[in-house]
């Protein structure tokens, strides 16, 4: 038997489209959570964040649903480049 996985397609998204993924109630709350990371994330392209920005936002703020600890370990290995970039940013801005 195969285990059913919840997959998320990362694409260019507006702030409004990010809300249900992140489990946030409003754009105002999202803005408050993104404020410390504005320089790291970069500017939107029109109304949209591009794929890399969306991936970074999700890795910074997390998704709405709880995932298995096994998946967290494999995700951390895959996102090591993102984690290094975040660590360097936080080091520079302390």
PDB file of C-alpha atoms in Angstrom:
ATOM      1  CA  UNK A   1       0.000   0.000   0.000  1.00  0.00           C
ATOM      2  CA  UNK A   2       1.221   3.466  -0.759  1.00  0.00           C
ATOM      3  CA  UNK A   3       0.843   6.277   1.699  1.00  0.00           C
ATOM      4  CA  UNK A   4      -1.156   9.288   0.531  1.00  0.00           C
ATOM      5  CA  UNK A   5       0.891  12.488   0.636  1.00  0.00           C
ATOM      6  CA  UNK A   6      -0.275  16.063   0.598  1.00  0.00           C
ATOM      7  CA  UNK A   7       1.680  17.860  -2.094  1.00  0.00           C
ATOM      8  CA  UNK A   8       1.829  21.588  -2.601  1.00  0.00           C
ATOM      9  CA  UNK A   9       2.495  23.054  -6.017  1.00  0.00           C
ATOM     10  CA  UNK A  10       4.683  26.102  -5.598  1.00  0.00           C
ATOM     11  CA  UNK A  11       3.932  28.809  -8.138  1.00  0.00           C
ATOM     12  CA  UNK A  12       3.757  32.572  -8.279  1.00  0.00           C
ATOM     13  CA  UNK A  13       1.248  33.635  -5.627  1.00  0.00           C
ATOM     14  CA  UNK A  14      -0.380  36.721  -4.208  1.00  0.00           C
ATOM     15  CA  UNK A  15      -0.496  37.375  -0.483  1.00  0.00           C
ATOM     16  CA  UNK A  16      -4.172  36.416  -0.484  1.00  0.00           C
ATOM     17  CA  UNK A  17      -3.362  33.030  -2.069  1.00  0.00           C
ATOM     18  CA  UNK A  18      -0.699  32.368   0.595  1.00  0.00           C
ATOM     19  CA  UNK A  19      -3.111  32.844   3.516  1.00  0.00           C
ATOM     20  CA  UNK A  20      -4.798  29.393   3.504  1.00  0.00           C
ATOM     21  CA  UNK A  21      -1.474  27.614   2.931  1.00  0.00           C
ATOM     22  CA  UNK A  22       0.132  29.338   5.902  1.00  0.00           C
ATOM     23  CA  UNK A  23      -3.017  29.173   8.018  1.00  0.00           C
ATOM     24  CA  UNK A  24      -3.136  32.919   8.616  1.00  0.00           C
ATOM     25  CA  UNK A  25      -6.383  34.862   9.044  1.00  0.00           C
ATOM     26  CA  UNK A  26      -5.560  38.066   7.149  1.00  0.00           C
ATOM     27  CA  UNK A  27      -3.084  39.901   4.943  1.00  0.00           C
ATOM     28  CA  UNK A  28      -2.379  42.225   7.876  1.00  0.00           C
ATOM     29  CA  UNK A  29      -1.103  39.276   9.951  1.00  0.00           C
ATOM     30  CA  UNK A  30       0.932  38.009   6.983  1.00  0.00           C
ATOM     31  CA  UNK A  31       2.522  41.455   6.545  1.00  0.00           C
ATOM     32  CA  UNK A  32       3.464  41.510  10.227  1.00  0.00           C
ATOM     33  CA  UNK A  33       5.071  38.064  10.009  1.00  0.00           C
ATOM     34  CA  UNK A  34       6.970  38.904   6.800  1.00  0.00           C
ATOM     35  CA  UNK A  35       8.256  42.287   8.035  1.00  0.00           C
ATOM     36  CA  UNK A  36      11.551  40.957   9.554  1.00  0.00           C
ATOM     37  CA  UNK A  37      12.333  39.051   6.343  1.00  0.00           C
ATOM     38  CA  UNK A  38      11.549  41.723   3.702  1.00  0.00           C
ATOM     39  CA  UNK A  39      15.153  42.082   2.527  1.00  0.00           C
ATOM     40  CA  UNK A  40      15.674  38.317   2.420  1.00  0.00           C
ATOM     41  CA  UNK A  41      12.480  37.655   0.437  1.00  0.00           C
ATOM     42  CA  UNK A  42      12.857  40.593  -1.948  1.00  0.00           C
ATOM     43  CA  UNK A  43      10.244  42.627  -3.804  1.00  0.00           C
ATOM     44  CA  UNK A  44       7.119  41.162  -5.363  1.00  0.00           C
ATOM     45  CA  UNK A  45       6.772  41.158  -9.131  1.00  0.00           C
ATOM     46  CA  UNK A  46       3.619  43.196  -9.517  1.00  0.00           C
ATOM     47  CA  UNK A  47       1.058  41.526  -7.254  1.00  0.00           C
ATOM     48  CA  UNK A  48       2.905  38.194  -7.158  1.00  0.00           C
ATOM     49  CA  UNK A  49       5.780  36.582  -5.307  1.00  0.00           C
ATOM     50  CA  UNK A  50       7.723  34.288  -7.665  1.00  0.00           C
ATOM     51  CA  UNK A  51       8.266  30.548  -7.028  1.00  0.00           C
ATOM     52  CA  UNK A  52      11.538  30.949  -5.106  1.00  0.00           C
ATOM     53  CA  UNK A  53      10.039  33.667  -2.924  1.00  0.00           C
ATOM     54  CA  UNK A  54       6.969  31.526  -2.176  1.00  0.00           C
ATOM     55  CA  UNK A  55       9.208  28.573  -1.274  1.00  0.00           C
ATOM     56  CA  UNK A  56      11.249  30.814   1.034  1.00  0.00           C
ATOM     57  CA  UNK A  57       8.139  32.278   2.704  1.00  0.00           C
ATOM     58  CA  UNK A  58       6.736  28.800   3.321  1.00  0.00           C
ATOM     59  CA  UNK A  59      10.059  27.620   4.763  1.00  0.00           C
ATOM     60  CA  UNK A  60      10.215  30.687   7.036  1.00  0.00           C
ATOM     61  CA  UNK A  61       6.629  30.654   8.278  1.00  0.00           C
ATOM     62  CA  UNK A  62       5.701  26.987   7.826  1.00  0.00           C
ATOM     63  CA  UNK A  63       2.526  25.466   6.467  1.00  0.00           C
ATOM     64  CA  UNK A  64      -0.838  25.141   8.164  1.00  0.00           C
ATOM     65  CA  UNK A  65      -0.816  21.348   8.585  1.00  0.00           C
ATOM     66  CA  UNK A  66       1.343  19.216  10.865  1.00  0.00           C
ATOM     67  CA  UNK A  67       3.714  16.831   9.084  1.00  0.00           C
ATOM     68  CA  UNK A  68       5.446  13.618  10.173  1.00  0.00           C
ATOM     69  CA  UNK A  69       8.837  13.896  11.873  1.00  0.00           C
ATOM     70  CA  UNK A  70      10.344  11.634   9.180  1.00  0.00           C
ATOM     71  CA  UNK A  71       9.244  14.117   6.540  1.00  0.00           C
ATOM     72  CA  UNK A  72      10.736  17.006   8.520  1.00  0.00           C
ATOM     73  CA  UNK A  73      14.156  15.314   8.501  1.00  0.00           C
ATOM     74  CA  UNK A  74      14.078  14.759   4.738  1.00  0.00           C
ATOM     75  CA  UNK A  75      12.755  18.277   4.106  1.00  0.00           C
ATOM     76  CA  UNK A  76      15.555  19.797   6.185  1.00  0.00           C
ATOM     77  CA  UNK A  77      18.120  17.932   4.106  1.00  0.00           C
ATOM     78  CA  UNK A  78      16.528  19.161   0.872  1.00  0.00           C
ATOM     79  CA  UNK A  79      16.292  22.748   2.097  1.00  0.00           C
ATOM     80  CA  UNK A  80      19.833  23.024   3.471  1.00  0.00           C
ATOM     81  CA  UNK A  81      20.656  25.783   0.966  1.00  0.00           C
ATOM     82  CA  UNK A  82      17.620  27.748   2.106  1.00  0.00           C
ATOM     83  CA  UNK A  83      18.524  27.180   5.769  1.00  0.00           C
ATOM     84  CA  UNK A  84      22.073  28.458   5.136  1.00  0.00           C
ATOM     85  CA  UNK A  85      20.690  31.555   3.418  1.00  0.00           C
ATOM     86  CA  UNK A  86      18.316  32.233   6.326  1.00  0.00           C
ATOM     87  CA  UNK A  87      21.098  31.726   8.904  1.00  0.00           C
ATOM     88  CA  UNK A  88      23.409  34.117   7.035  1.00  0.00           C
ATOM     89  CA  UNK A  89      20.640  36.715   6.828  1.00  0.00           C
ATOM     90  CA  UNK A  90      19.831  36.451  10.545  1.00  0.00           C
ATOM     91  CA  UNK A  91      23.529  36.669  11.429  1.00  0.00           C
ATOM     92  CA  UNK A  92      23.932  39.854   9.363  1.00  0.00           C
ATOM     93  CA  UNK A  93      20.842  41.516  10.850  1.00  0.00           C
ATOM     94  CA  UNK A  94      21.427  40.969  14.581  1.00  0.00           C
TER      95      UNK A  94
END
